[in-house]
């Protein structure tokens, strides 16, 4: 199997593990995030219904001059919209809590694992490559992946809620909505494979780039480049 080819079963395993790790590092924030998500979904559906009801009452008012319940539904619409905004703030706050808790957990786990290596392992090329690969992105890769997994569950819940509502009105719109989502899902999947390929299979090239880039940015590196007249060579390598 190619290193950049991650099957569906493996993706589901990673997805389940990331949610479990998020629960492990900050369970209250995970609960708060999904409570905020449920509040947002409910508020969004209520706002849609209130807006539709208000539009109907406004049409009645224009035709007959009657204002029955129009102010009530106006305030309901305002409250549901405000509730949607508050729920997004709750979700974002909880995500930040999870993110920084994940960073702290990452650092502790990675450095503790490195301390368990034998001295000869640091001279093994494969081990050193793995250390460079993980050390170059572990602080932000896992927290970002955790954010994506949390958002994915929220997006699925939101899609299910919207689908149920749409199906009650016109059921034939549901397969059309699913059909229009397919190109986006396919393109995002391919993009994810490309990004993983750059991070995993091209790890050595990335570290060579960062090493050369560091030489150019430092006074000592510039002194070596100018004394050896290697500036053009290094730029060409980059």
Short mmCIF file of C-alpha atoms in Angstrom, two decimals:
data_model
loop_
_atom_site.label_atom_id
_atom_site.label_comp_id
_atom_site.label_asym_id
_atom_site.label_seq_id
_atom_site.Cartn_x
_atom_site.Cartn_y
_atom_site.Cartn_z
CA UNK A 1 0.00 0.00 0.00
CA UNK A 2 1.23 3.49 -0.82
CA UNK A 3 2.05 5.69 2.12
CA UNK A 4 -0.38 8.35 0.92
CA UNK A 5 -3.22 5.87 0.36
CA UNK A 6 -5.36 5.75 3.51
CA UNK A 7 -8.42 3.53 3.16
CA UNK A 8 -11.89 4.23 4.50
CA UNK A 9 -11.52 1.73 7.35
CA UNK A 10 -8.27 3.34 8.46
CA UNK A 11 -9.84 6.80 8.27
CA UNK A 12 -12.71 5.69 10.47
CA UNK A 13 -10.23 4.26 12.97
CA UNK A 14 -8.31 7.55 13.05
CA UNK A 15 -11.58 9.48 13.35
CA UNK A 16 -12.74 7.38 16.31
CA UNK A 17 -9.33 7.60 17.98
CA UNK A 18 -9.14 11.39 17.62
CA UNK A 19 -12.57 11.84 19.20
CA UNK A 20 -11.48 9.55 22.02
CA UNK A 21 -8.30 11.57 22.56
CA UNK A 22 -10.26 14.82 22.54
CA UNK A 23 -12.52 13.37 25.24
CA UNK A 24 -9.47 12.26 27.19
CA UNK A 25 -7.68 15.62 27.18
CA UNK A 26 -10.73 17.85 27.85
CA UNK A 27 -14.04 16.02 28.23
CA UNK A 28 -16.05 19.03 29.56
CA UNK A 29 -15.07 21.08 26.51
CA UNK A 30 -16.20 18.28 24.18
CA UNK A 31 -19.57 18.17 25.96
CA UNK A 32 -19.82 21.97 25.77
CA UNK A 33 -18.97 21.96 22.07
CA UNK A 34 -21.72 19.50 21.16
CA UNK A 35 -24.25 21.19 23.44
CA UNK A 36 -23.46 24.37 21.54
CA UNK A 37 -23.78 22.46 18.26
CA UNK A 38 -27.21 21.10 19.22
CA UNK A 39 -28.28 24.60 20.28
CA UNK A 40 -27.09 26.00 16.94
CA UNK A 41 -28.94 23.33 14.93
CA UNK A 42 -32.15 23.85 16.90
CA UNK A 43 -31.84 27.64 16.65
CA UNK A 44 -31.14 27.44 12.93
CA UNK A 45 -34.25 25.32 12.28
CA UNK A 46 -36.38 27.51 14.55
CA UNK A 47 -35.10 30.64 12.79
CA UNK A 48 -35.99 29.18 9.41
CA UNK A 49 -39.50 28.34 10.61
CA UNK A 50 -39.95 31.73 12.31
CA UNK A 51 -38.76 33.57 9.20
CA UNK A 52 -41.16 31.61 7.00
CA UNK A 53 -44.02 32.23 9.43
CA UNK A 54 -43.16 35.94 9.61
CA UNK A 55 -43.11 36.18 5.82
CA UNK A 56 -46.55 34.58 5.66
CA UNK A 57 -47.93 37.01 8.26
CA UNK A 58 -46.41 39.97 6.43
CA UNK A 59 -48.09 38.83 3.23
CA UNK A 60 -51.38 38.58 5.13
CA UNK A 61 -50.83 42.05 6.59
CA UNK A 62 -50.25 43.54 3.13
CA UNK A 63 -53.37 41.85 1.76
CA UNK A 64 -55.80 42.36 4.67
CA UNK A 65 -54.16 44.74 7.13
CA UNK A 66 -54.34 42.18 9.97
CA UNK A 67 -51.32 42.01 12.33
CA UNK A 68 -52.23 38.90 14.35
CA UNK A 69 -49.10 37.47 16.06
CA UNK A 70 -46.77 39.34 13.70
CA UNK A 71 -44.80 40.94 16.58
CA UNK A 72 -44.61 37.64 18.42
CA UNK A 73 -43.01 35.88 15.46
CA UNK A 74 -40.72 38.84 14.84
CA UNK A 75 -39.31 38.55 18.36
CA UNK A 76 -39.06 34.77 18.03
CA UNK A 77 -37.07 35.27 14.82
CA UNK A 78 -34.75 37.77 16.53
CA UNK A 79 -34.21 35.51 19.56
CA UNK A 80 -33.44 32.43 17.43
CA UNK A 81 -30.94 34.36 15.32
CA UNK A 82 -29.25 35.69 18.47
CA UNK A 83 -29.23 32.16 19.91
CA UNK A 84 -27.49 30.92 16.77
CA UNK A 85 -24.73 33.49 17.23
CA UNK A 86 -24.30 32.62 20.91
CA UNK A 87 -24.08 28.91 20.10
CA UNK A 88 -21.26 29.58 17.62
CA UNK A 89 -19.37 31.50 20.31
CA UNK A 90 -19.79 28.56 22.71
CA UNK A 91 -18.55 26.10 20.07
CA UNK A 92 -15.52 28.22 19.19
CA UNK A 93 -14.57 28.73 22.85
CA UNK A 94 -14.78 24.99 23.57
CA UNK A 95 -12.74 24.20 20.45
CA UNK A 96 -9.97 26.55 21.62
CA UNK A 97 -9.95 24.85 25.02
CA UNK A 98 -9.64 21.43 23.36
CA UNK A 99 -6.96 22.69 20.97
CA UNK A 100 -4.62 24.04 23.65
CA UNK A 101 -5.23 21.03 25.90
CA UNK A 102 -4.28 18.84 22.93
CA UNK A 103 -1.08 20.83 22.36
CA UNK A 104 -0.08 20.32 25.98
CA UNK A 105 -0.86 16.59 25.76
CA UNK A 106 1.11 16.31 22.49
CA UNK A 107 4.24 17.87 23.95
CA UNK A 108 4.18 15.67 27.04
CA UNK A 109 3.56 12.45 25.10
CA UNK A 110 6.13 13.13 22.38
CA UNK A 111 8.97 14.15 24.67
CA UNK A 112 8.25 11.26 27.06
CA UNK A 113 8.34 8.82 24.10
CA UNK A 114 11.68 10.25 22.89
CA UNK A 115 13.17 9.79 26.37
CA UNK A 116 12.33 6.07 26.21
CA UNK A 117 14.55 5.54 23.12
CA UNK A 118 17.89 3.80 23.47
CA UNK A 119 20.96 5.84 22.55
CA UNK A 120 21.69 3.74 19.46
CA UNK A 121 18.21 4.52 18.12
CA UNK A 122 19.22 8.15 17.56
CA UNK A 123 21.91 6.97 15.12
CA UNK A 124 19.46 4.85 13.10
CA UNK A 125 18.49 6.70 9.85
CA UNK A 126 14.90 5.41 9.85
CA UNK A 127 14.35 6.33 13.48
CA UNK A 128 15.91 9.74 12.97
CA UNK A 129 13.69 10.32 9.94
CA UNK A 130 10.60 9.39 11.96
CA UNK A 131 11.66 11.74 14.74
CA UNK A 132 12.17 14.58 12.27
CA UNK A 133 8.85 13.84 10.62
CA UNK A 134 6.87 13.78 13.84
CA UNK A 135 8.84 16.57 15.49
CA UNK A 136 8.17 18.88 12.55
CA UNK A 137 4.41 18.93 12.99
CA UNK A 138 3.15 17.04 16.02
CA UNK A 139 2.38 20.23 17.96
CA UNK A 140 -0.22 21.41 15.44
CA UNK A 141 -1.12 18.35 13.33
CA UNK A 142 -3.08 16.43 15.98
CA UNK A 143 -4.89 19.47 17.42
CA UNK A 144 -5.95 20.49 13.91
CA UNK A 145 -7.11 16.96 13.16
CA UNK A 146 -9.08 16.96 16.40
CA UNK A 147 -10.80 20.20 15.34
CA UNK A 148 -11.67 18.67 11.98
CA UNK A 149 -13.15 15.54 13.58
CA UNK A 150 -15.29 17.61 15.96
CA UNK A 151 -16.53 19.75 13.08
CA UNK A 152 -17.25 16.67 10.99
CA UNK A 153 -19.62 15.24 13.61
CA UNK A 154 -21.31 18.65 13.86
CA UNK A 155 -21.64 18.87 10.06
CA UNK A 156 -23.18 15.37 9.91
CA UNK A 157 -25.72 16.26 12.62
CA UNK A 158 -26.56 19.52 10.84
CA UNK A 159 -26.94 17.76 7.49
CA UNK A 160 -29.23 15.13 9.00
CA UNK A 161 -31.42 17.82 10.60
CA UNK A 162 -31.70 19.79 7.36
CA UNK A 163 -32.36 16.61 5.36
CA UNK A 164 -35.18 15.57 7.69
CA UNK A 165 -36.81 18.99 7.38
CA UNK A 166 -36.42 19.10 3.60
CA UNK A 167 -37.76 15.54 3.26
CA UNK A 168 -40.95 16.61 5.04
CA UNK A 169 -41.49 19.28 2.39
CA UNK A 170 -40.24 17.72 -0.84
CA UNK A 171 -38.52 14.33 -0.50
CA UNK A 172 -37.05 14.40 -4.02
CA UNK A 173 -34.76 17.30 -3.05
CA UNK A 174 -32.78 15.04 -0.69
CA UNK A 175 -30.98 12.98 -3.39
CA UNK A 176 -30.33 16.19 -5.35
CA UNK A 177 -28.65 17.76 -2.30
CA UNK A 178 -26.56 14.62 -1.81
CA UNK A 179 -25.60 14.64 -5.50
CA UNK A 180 -24.38 18.23 -5.34
CA UNK A 181 -22.24 17.39 -2.29
CA UNK A 182 -20.35 14.59 -4.05
CA UNK A 183 -17.89 16.78 -6.07
CA UNK A 184 -16.89 18.62 -2.90
CA UNK A 185 -16.37 15.38 -0.96
CA UNK A 186 -14.27 13.87 -3.77
CA UNK A 187 -12.09 16.98 -4.19
CA UNK A 188 -11.52 17.31 -0.43
CA UNK A 189 -10.52 13.63 -0.24
CA UNK A 190 -7.98 14.04 -3.04
CA UNK A 191 -6.61 17.22 -1.49
CA UNK A 192 -6.18 15.43 1.85
CA UNK A 193 -4.21 12.64 0.11
CA UNK A 194 -1.94 15.19 -1.56
CA UNK A 195 -1.29 16.98 1.73
CA UNK A 196 -0.52 13.69 3.49
CA UNK A 197 1.85 12.75 0.65
CA UNK A 198 3.77 16.02 1.09
CA UNK A 199 3.96 15.59 4.86
CA UNK A 200 4.74 11.84 4.92
CA UNK A 201 6.49 10.68 1.73
CA UNK A 202 8.29 13.98 1.15
CA UNK A 203 9.40 14.42 4.76
CA UNK A 204 13.12 14.32 3.90
CA UNK A 205 12.72 17.02 1.26
CA UNK A 206 10.85 19.25 3.71
CA UNK A 207 13.63 18.99 6.28
CA UNK A 208 16.29 19.70 3.67
CA UNK A 209 14.34 22.81 2.68
CA UNK A 210 14.01 24.03 6.27
CA UNK A 211 17.72 23.41 6.87
CA UNK A 212 18.76 25.41 3.81
CA UNK A 213 16.22 28.12 4.60
CA UNK A 214 17.67 28.42 8.11
CA UNK A 215 21.18 28.82 6.67
CA UNK A 216 20.02 31.74 4.52
CA UNK A 217 18.23 33.47 7.44
CA UNK A 218 21.16 33.46 9.90
CA UNK A 219 24.25 35.67 9.99
CA UNK A 220 26.54 32.64 10.44
CA UNK A 221 24.93 30.91 7.48
CA UNK A 222 25.29 33.99 5.28
CA UNK A 223 28.98 34.24 6.25
CA UNK A 224 29.53 30.63 5.14
CA UNK A 225 27.60 31.14 1.91
CA UNK A 226 29.54 34.28 0.98
CA UNK A 227 32.92 32.83 1.93
CA UNK A 228 32.33 29.69 -0.13
CA UNK A 229 30.38 31.50 -2.88
CA UNK A 230 27.64 28.89 -2.52
CA UNK A 231 24.65 31.24 -2.52
CA UNK A 232 23.53 30.39 -6.06
CA UNK A 233 23.98 26.67 -5.39
CA UNK A 234 21.81 26.75 -2.23
CA UNK A 235 19.14 28.85 -3.94
CA UNK A 236 19.05 26.38 -6.81
CA UNK A 237 18.69 23.48 -4.36
CA UNK A 238 15.74 25.24 -2.72
#
